[in-house]
Every structure is written in C-alpha cells, then in structure tokens.
Coordinates of C-alpha atoms in Angstrom, one line a residue:
M1 CA 0.0 0.0 0.0
T2 CA 2.5 2.5 -1.1
T3 CA 2.1 5.5 -3.4
T4 CA 4.3 7.3 -5.7
V5 CA 6.3 10.1 -3.9
H6 CA 6.2 13.5 -5.5
N7 CA 8.6 16.3 -4.9
S8 CA 7.6 19.9 -4.3
K9 CA 7.3 20.4 -8.1
G10 CA 4.9 17.6 -8.5
T11 CA 7.2 15.3 -10.4
A12 CA 7.9 11.8 -9.5
T13 CA 11.2 11.1 -7.6
P14 CA 12.9 8.2 -9.4
G15 CA 14.7 5.3 -7.9
L16 CA 14.8 3.6 -4.5
L17 CA 17.3 6.2 -3.1
G18 CA 15.0 9.0 -4.1
R19 CA 12.1 7.4 -2.4
L20 CA 14.0 6.8 0.8
L21 CA 15.2 10.3 0.9
S22 CA 11.8 11.8 0.4
S23 CA 10.2 13.7 3.3
G24 CA 7.1 11.5 3.2
T25 CA 9.2 8.3 3.5
H26 CA 11.2 9.9 6.3
Q27 CA 7.9 10.7 8.2
R28 CA 6.6 7.1 7.8
L29 CA 9.9 5.7 9.0
L30 CA 9.9 8.0 11.9
A31 CA 6.3 7.1 12.8
F32 CA 7.1 3.4 12.5
T33 CA 10.1 3.8 14.7
S34 CA 8.1 5.7 17.3
L35 CA 5.5 2.8 17.3
I36 CA 8.2 0.2 18.0
I37 CA 9.6 2.4 20.8
L38 CA 6.2 2.7 22.3
L39 CA 5.6 -1.0 22.2
V40 CA 9.0 -1.7 23.8
V41 CA 8.5 1.0 26.6
F42 CA 5.0 -0.2 27.5
S43 CA 6.1 -3.9 27.4
V44 CA 8.9 -3.1 29.9
A45 CA 6.7 -0.9 32.0
S46 CA 3.9 -3.4 32.5
P47 CA 3.8 -7.2 32.1
H48 CA 0.1 -7.0 31.2
F49 CA 0.7 -4.9 28.0
M50 CA 1.7 -7.7 25.7
Q51 CA -1.0 -10.2 26.8
T52 CA -3.1 -11.5 24.1
S53 CA -6.4 -9.9 25.4
N54 CA -4.7 -6.5 25.5
I55 CA -3.3 -6.8 22.0
I56 CA -6.7 -7.7 20.7
A57 CA -8.1 -4.6 22.6
I58 CA -5.5 -2.5 20.8
L59 CA -6.4 -3.9 17.5
Q60 CA -10.1 -3.4 18.1
A61 CA -9.5 0.3 18.9
T62 CA -7.3 0.6 15.9
S63 CA -10.0 -0.8 13.6
V64 CA -12.5 2.0 14.4
N65 CA -10.0 4.9 14.6
G66 CA -8.1 3.5 11.6
V67 CA -11.2 3.5 9.4
L68 CA -12.1 7.1 10.4
A69 CA -8.5 8.1 9.8
V70 CA -8.6 6.6 6.2
A71 CA -11.7 8.8 5.6
A72 CA -9.9 11.8 7.0
T73 CA -6.9 11.1 4.9
L74 CA -8.8 11.4 1.6
V75 CA -10.2 14.8 2.7
I76 CA -7.0 16.2 4.0
I77 CA -5.1 15.3 0.8
T78 CA -7.5 17.6 -1.0
G79 CA -6.5 20.4 1.3
G80 CA -9.7 20.3 3.3
I81 CA -10.6 19.1 6.7
D82 CA -13.6 17.2 8.1
L83 CA -14.5 17.7 11.8
S84 CA -17.7 15.7 11.5
V85 CA -16.1 12.2 11.0
G86 CA -16.7 11.2 14.6
T87 CA -20.3 12.4 14.9
L88 CA -21.0 11.0 11.4
M89 CA -19.8 7.6 12.6
T90 CA -22.3 7.9 15.5
F91 CA -25.1 9.0 13.2
T92 CA -24.6 6.0 10.9
A93 CA -24.6 3.7 13.8
V94 CA -27.9 5.2 14.9
I95 CA -29.3 4.7 11.4
A96 CA -28.2 1.1 11.5
G97 CA -30.0 0.8 14.9
V98 CA -33.2 2.3 13.5
V99 CA -33.3 0.0 10.5
L100 CA -32.3 -3.2 12.3
T101 CA -33.9 -2.8 15.7
F102 CA -36.8 -0.4 15.3
A103 CA -37.8 -1.6 11.8
G104 CA -36.6 -5.2 12.1
M105 CA -35.0 -5.2 8.7
P106 CA -32.4 -7.8 7.7
L107 CA -28.7 -7.3 8.7
P108 CA -27.4 -6.5 5.1
L109 CA -30.0 -3.8 4.7
G110 CA -28.9 -2.2 8.0
I111 CA -25.3 -2.2 6.8
V112 CA -26.3 -0.6 3.4
A113 CA -28.4 2.0 5.1
A114 CA -25.5 3.1 7.4
I115 CA -23.1 3.4 4.5
A116 CA -25.6 5.2 2.4
A117 CA -26.3 7.7 5.2
G118 CA -22.6 8.3 5.4
V119 CA -22.3 8.9 1.7
F120 CA -25.3 11.3 1.8
C121 CA -23.9 13.3 4.7
G122 CA -20.5 13.4 3.0
F123 CA -22.2 14.6 -0.2
C124 CA -23.9 17.4 1.8
S125 CA -20.6 18.5 3.4
G126 CA -18.8 18.5 0.0
S127 CA -21.7 20.5 -1.5
F128 CA -21.5 23.1 1.2
I129 CA -17.8 23.5 0.6
A130 CA -17.7 23.2 -3.3
K131 CA -21.0 24.9 -4.3
M132 CA -21.6 27.3 -1.4
K133 CA -17.9 28.1 -0.9
I134 CA -18.1 27.7 2.8
P135 CA -14.7 27.0 4.3
P136 CA -14.2 23.3 5.1
F137 CA -13.6 24.0 8.8
I138 CA -16.9 25.8 9.2
A139 CA -18.9 23.5 7.0
T140 CA -17.9 20.4 8.7
L141 CA -18.1 22.0 12.1
G142 CA -21.8 22.8 11.4
M143 CA -22.3 19.3 10.0
M144 CA -20.8 17.9 13.2
L145 CA -23.3 19.7 15.4
I146 CA -26.2 18.9 13.0
L147 CA -25.3 15.2 13.2
K148 CA -24.9 15.2 16.9
G149 CA -28.3 16.6 17.4
L150 CA -30.0 14.3 14.9
S151 CA -28.4 11.3 16.5
L152 CA -30.0 12.3 19.9
V153 CA -33.3 13.1 18.3
I154 CA -33.7 9.9 16.2
S155 CA -32.6 7.7 19.1
G156 CA -34.6 9.5 21.7
T157 CA -31.4 10.2 23.5
R158 CA -31.2 6.5 24.5
P159 CA -28.8 3.8 23.3
I160 CA -30.2 1.4 20.7
Y161 CA -29.2 -2.2 21.4
F162 CA -28.7 -4.9 18.8
N163 CA -29.5 -7.9 21.0
N164 CA -32.2 -9.1 18.6
T165 CA -30.0 -8.9 15.6
P166 CA -28.2 -12.2 15.3
G167 CA -24.6 -12.0 14.1
F168 CA -24.3 -8.2 14.4
D169 CA -21.7 -8.3 17.2
Q170 CA -19.6 -10.7 15.1
I171 CA -19.0 -8.0 12.4
S172 CA -16.4 -6.5 14.7
R173 CA -15.8 -8.9 17.5
G174 CA -15.8 -12.2 15.6
S175 CA -12.7 -13.7 14.1
L176 CA -12.8 -15.4 10.7
I177 CA -9.1 -15.7 10.8
G178 CA -9.3 -17.2 14.3
D179 CA -11.8 -19.8 13.1
L180 CA -9.2 -21.0 10.5
L181 CA -6.1 -20.3 12.7
P182 CA -7.0 -20.5 16.4
A183 CA -3.5 -19.2 17.3
L184 CA -4.4 -15.9 15.5
P185 CA -7.7 -14.6 16.9
I186 CA -7.5 -11.4 15.0
P187 CA -10.9 -9.6 15.2
N188 CA -13.0 -9.1 12.0
G189 CA -12.8 -5.4 12.6
V190 CA -9.1 -5.4 11.9
L191 CA -9.7 -7.4 8.7
I192 CA -12.3 -4.9 7.6
L193 CA -9.8 -2.0 8.3
F194 CA -7.2 -3.8 6.1
L195 CA -9.7 -4.2 3.3
V196 CA -10.9 -0.5 3.6
A197 CA -7.2 0.6 3.6
L198 CA -6.4 -1.5 0.5
A199 CA -9.5 -0.1 -1.3
A200 CA -8.6 3.5 -0.4
S201 CA -5.0 3.0 -1.4
Y202 CA -6.1 1.6 -4.8
V203 CA -8.4 4.6 -5.3
L204 CA -5.6 7.0 -4.6
R205 CA -3.0 5.3 -6.7
R206 CA -4.9 3.8 -9.7
T207 CA -8.1 5.8 -10.3
V208 CA -9.0 9.2 -11.8
L209 CA -10.6 10.2 -8.4
G210 CA -7.3 9.5 -6.7
R211 CA -5.3 11.6 -9.2
Y212 CA -7.7 14.5 -8.8
T213 CA -7.6 14.1 -5.0
F214 CA -3.9 14.8 -5.0
A215 CA -4.3 17.5 -7.7
L216 CA -6.9 19.4 -5.7
G217 CA -4.6 19.6 -2.7
S218 CA -1.5 20.5 -4.8
N219 CA -3.1 23.3 -6.9
E220 CA -6.8 23.5 -7.1
E221 CA -6.8 26.7 -9.2
A222 CA -4.5 25.1 -11.9
V223 CA -6.8 22.1 -12.1
R224 CA -9.8 24.3 -12.5
L225 CA -8.1 26.4 -15.2
S226 CA -7.3 23.2 -17.1
G227 CA -11.1 22.6 -17.6
V228 CA -11.7 20.1 -14.8
N229 CA -15.0 20.3 -12.8
T230 CA -13.2 20.6 -9.4
D231 CA -16.5 21.0 -7.5
R232 CA -17.7 17.6 -8.7
W233 CA -14.5 15.8 -7.7
K234 CA -14.4 17.5 -4.4
I235 CA -18.0 16.5 -3.6
A236 CA -17.1 12.9 -4.7
V237 CA -14.1 12.8 -2.2
Y238 CA -16.3 14.0 0.7
A239 CA -19.0 11.5 -0.3
L240 CA -16.5 8.6 -0.4
A241 CA -15.1 9.7 3.0
G242 CA -18.6 9.7 4.4
G243 CA -19.3 6.2 3.2
I244 CA -16.1 5.1 4.9
C245 CA -17.4 6.8 8.1
G246 CA -20.5 4.6 7.7
I247 CA -18.3 1.5 7.8
A248 CA -16.7 2.9 11.0
G249 CA -20.2 3.4 12.4
I250 CA -21.0 -0.3 11.8
L251 CA -17.7 -1.4 13.4
I252 CA -18.2 0.6 16.6
A253 CA -21.9 -0.4 17.0
S254 CA -20.9 -4.0 16.5
R255 CA -18.1 -3.7 19.0
L256 CA -20.4 -2.2 21.6
N257 CA -23.5 -4.2 20.4
S258 CA -25.3 -0.9 20.6
A259 CA -25.6 2.6 19.0
Q260 CA -24.6 5.2 21.6
P261 CA -26.0 8.5 20.3
A262 CA -23.8 10.6 22.7
L263 CA -20.6 9.0 21.4
G264 CA -18.4 10.4 18.7
M265 CA -17.1 13.7 19.9
G266 CA -13.3 13.6 20.1
Y267 CA -12.9 10.8 17.6
E268 CA -12.2 13.3 14.8
L269 CA -9.2 14.7 16.7
E270 CA -7.6 11.3 17.0
A271 CA -8.3 10.5 13.4
I272 CA -6.7 13.8 12.2
A273 CA -3.7 13.2 14.6
A274 CA -3.2 9.8 13.1
V275 CA -3.3 11.2 9.6
V276 CA -0.7 13.9 10.4
I277 CA 1.6 11.5 12.3
G278 CA 1.5 9.2 9.3
G279 CA 2.9 11.9 7.0
T280 CA -0.1 13.4 5.3
S281 CA 0.3 17.2 4.9
L282 CA -2.4 19.5 6.3
S283 CA -1.8 21.8 3.4
G284 CA -2.9 18.9 1.0
G285 CA -1.3 17.2 -2.0
K286 CA 0.7 14.6 -0.1
G287 CA -0.2 11.5 1.9
T288 CA -0.4 7.7 2.1
I289 CA -2.8 5.3 3.6
L290 CA 0.1 3.2 4.9
G291 CA 1.3 6.2 6.9
T292 CA -2.2 6.8 8.3
L293 CA -2.4 3.2 9.5
I294 CA 0.9 3.5 11.3
G295 CA -0.4 6.8 12.9
A296 CA -3.6 5.1 14.0
L297 CA -1.7 2.3 15.6
I298 CA 0.5 4.8 17.5
M299 CA -2.6 6.5 18.9
A300 CA -4.2 3.2 19.9
V301 CA -1.0 1.9 21.5
L302 CA -0.4 5.1 23.4
T303 CA -4.0 5.3 24.7
N304 CA -4.0 1.7 25.7
G305 CA -0.5 1.8 27.3
L306 CA -1.4 4.8 29.4
R307 CA -4.6 3.0 30.6
V308 CA -2.6 -0.2 31.4
L309 CA -0.3 1.9 33.5
S310 CA -3.3 3.4 35.3
V311 CA -2.6 6.9 34.2
A312 CA -5.6 9.1 35.0
Q313 CA -8.0 9.8 32.2
E314 CA -7.5 13.6 32.4
W315 CA -3.7 13.0 31.9
Q316 CA -4.4 10.7 28.9
T317 CA -6.4 13.6 27.4
V318 CA -3.5 16.0 28.0
V319 CA -1.1 13.6 26.3
T320 CA -3.4 13.3 23.3
G321 CA -3.6 17.0 23.0
A322 CA 0.1 17.4 23.2
I323 CA 0.6 14.8 20.4
I324 CA -1.8 16.6 18.1
I325 CA 0.2 19.9 18.6
L326 CA 3.5 18.1 18.0
A327 CA 2.1 16.4 14.9
V328 CA 0.9 19.7 13.4
Y329 CA 4.2 21.3 14.3
A330 CA 6.1 18.5 12.6
D331 CA 3.9 19.0 9.5
M332 CA 4.7 22.7 9.4
A333 CA 8.4 22.0 9.8
R334 CA 8.2 19.5 6.9
R335 CA 6.5 22.0 4.6
K336 CA 8.9 24.8 5.5
K337 CA 11.9 22.5 4.8
S338 CA 10.5 21.4 1.4

C-alpha cells in the first residue's frame, strides 16, 4: 500500500534512493520507529501490556479509529478538513439501529443504510464546501453539530441495542481468521480495516478520483483552469469519505453491540492526529494510507498503554492534545523545509 512520492514540483522522484530520501518516507519511517519504541516501553513498564487480550483490545480500537483516519486522509489530501467524521460515525450507527432494531430489517439492509447515510452526509458537506464556498472547517463543524443533534433526536437520547439482531456483534468482535487459525484470533474489525485501507489506497493510486484528489490539494486553481470540474470531484471525495465513516459506524456499533447517540465527539481529533503523524500534509497534496495506518496504531498503543499503566483519564487527554500539537508542528516543519 505505497504511493508514488512526489517532490515539491509535483514530479515523480525516481529510484529507490530518491524514495528513501523523500520527506514522506522519512515521516513514515519516523512514525514506524516511534511505534516500535512505544511497544517496547510499555512492554517493559507493564507485564500486562503484551498479553493476548490486551493486544486484541488495541487492534479493536485501531480498527475503528483507523477507518475514520482513512476517511480523514482522503479529505486532508484535497487540502480540506472534516471535523464531522466522529459524529458521522455515530449518526450512521444510529441509522443502523433504527433500520435493524426499530424496523426489524435484515442485517445486510442495515449495513447498506448506514453506509448510504454516510455517503449522503459526506455529499452534503462536500456541496456546502464546493458549491456554497463555505470554508471546510466551518462547513464540517456545522455538520458535526447537526449530526450530533440528529443522533440524539432519532434515538430519543437513548442507546439502541442490537440484542435481537443475530450476528451483528460478530461483524467487529468475531474472528474469521481465528476460526481458521486458532492461534491468531484477529478480530474481524481489523480485517475490515485492512480491506478498507487496501481499497482506499487503490483509489488514490490507480483511479481518476485519486489523481484529482492529489491535484486538488496541490493546486486546485490550476486544475480548474485546465477545464476540470473541481467541484464535482471534491464532492465525490467527501461522499466517499462519508461512506467510509459509515463503515466505522457499523464497526463501533458491532463492538459495543449498541448505537450510543452521545458517542463520537473527540474521535475526529484522534483521526486527524493519526493522519498527520502518518505523514499526510495538512496543506494537502501529499499523503499515504500506509502512513495513516501507522499513525492510527500509534494513537491506539499510546492510549492503551497509558490505561494499562493506570494513568488518570485527564492526563491521557493531556497527552493526546500534546501529540496533536506536535504532529501539526512537525507537518509545518516539513512544509517549511520542502
């Protein structure tokens, strides 16, 4: 899941040496090294960290945040931002609850409804930005508040449980790999994350949408002057990101076996932090899905490690905020250097 590295002039950097010397590769290597260091430190600090149950908990957390981070990566590469990914995840989970629990529809229909709701909300956010020219920060902030309110209204401010939907909890917590290889009880949620990442990486590398995603972040005006309908492609990116958030909504609802309407706030910050840690530039035009996955793992390992060490929740929040600031500063330093 690698992408072609471009230099500041937008041309491909040839050869293995050029790829290794690129700032994007440096960032991914730095992130991967940081991940290894965190694993070693927490393993030494606590004998409980490397237990199988704890590793599975880390992978479960990564599956949800990782899928959200993949969605955020697509948007950030265009030079935009989406503050609504967390509440959109919650909203799609609530939609799944309405379809499966309230309406009693079959499981596949509930999954499709959640993803379709995500696509529609992403389409609306993209339209606000592309057609109404509302800045992405404001448009997605407004969408975040709208979705938060709608989730509470639709659910009646109460959780929706999936106890009467057989197999729903197995979407995230089951293990197809574990059924075949009992020594590797990797949750289905991690497998879904891997498939989503592969699909998103393919879109970025091999499709017209992927090429225009990078082009919009590099120089949107130049793309527009070349005769491309940039509004249409921008809306398409936000709609695709919304659909991916719908997948995250299914994963977290399956993991909890319920749709929690008050959940979601704060997830967008961890997703954006994972994206930036993984080497995607906040100014747009550069980024990889592989880097984002490494960033999501770092966030999950750090949160879990602090919890295992019994660090107070308020200090965990402080650490998360500090990491976001450092990640943004590192991105600014990379841009200044390039």
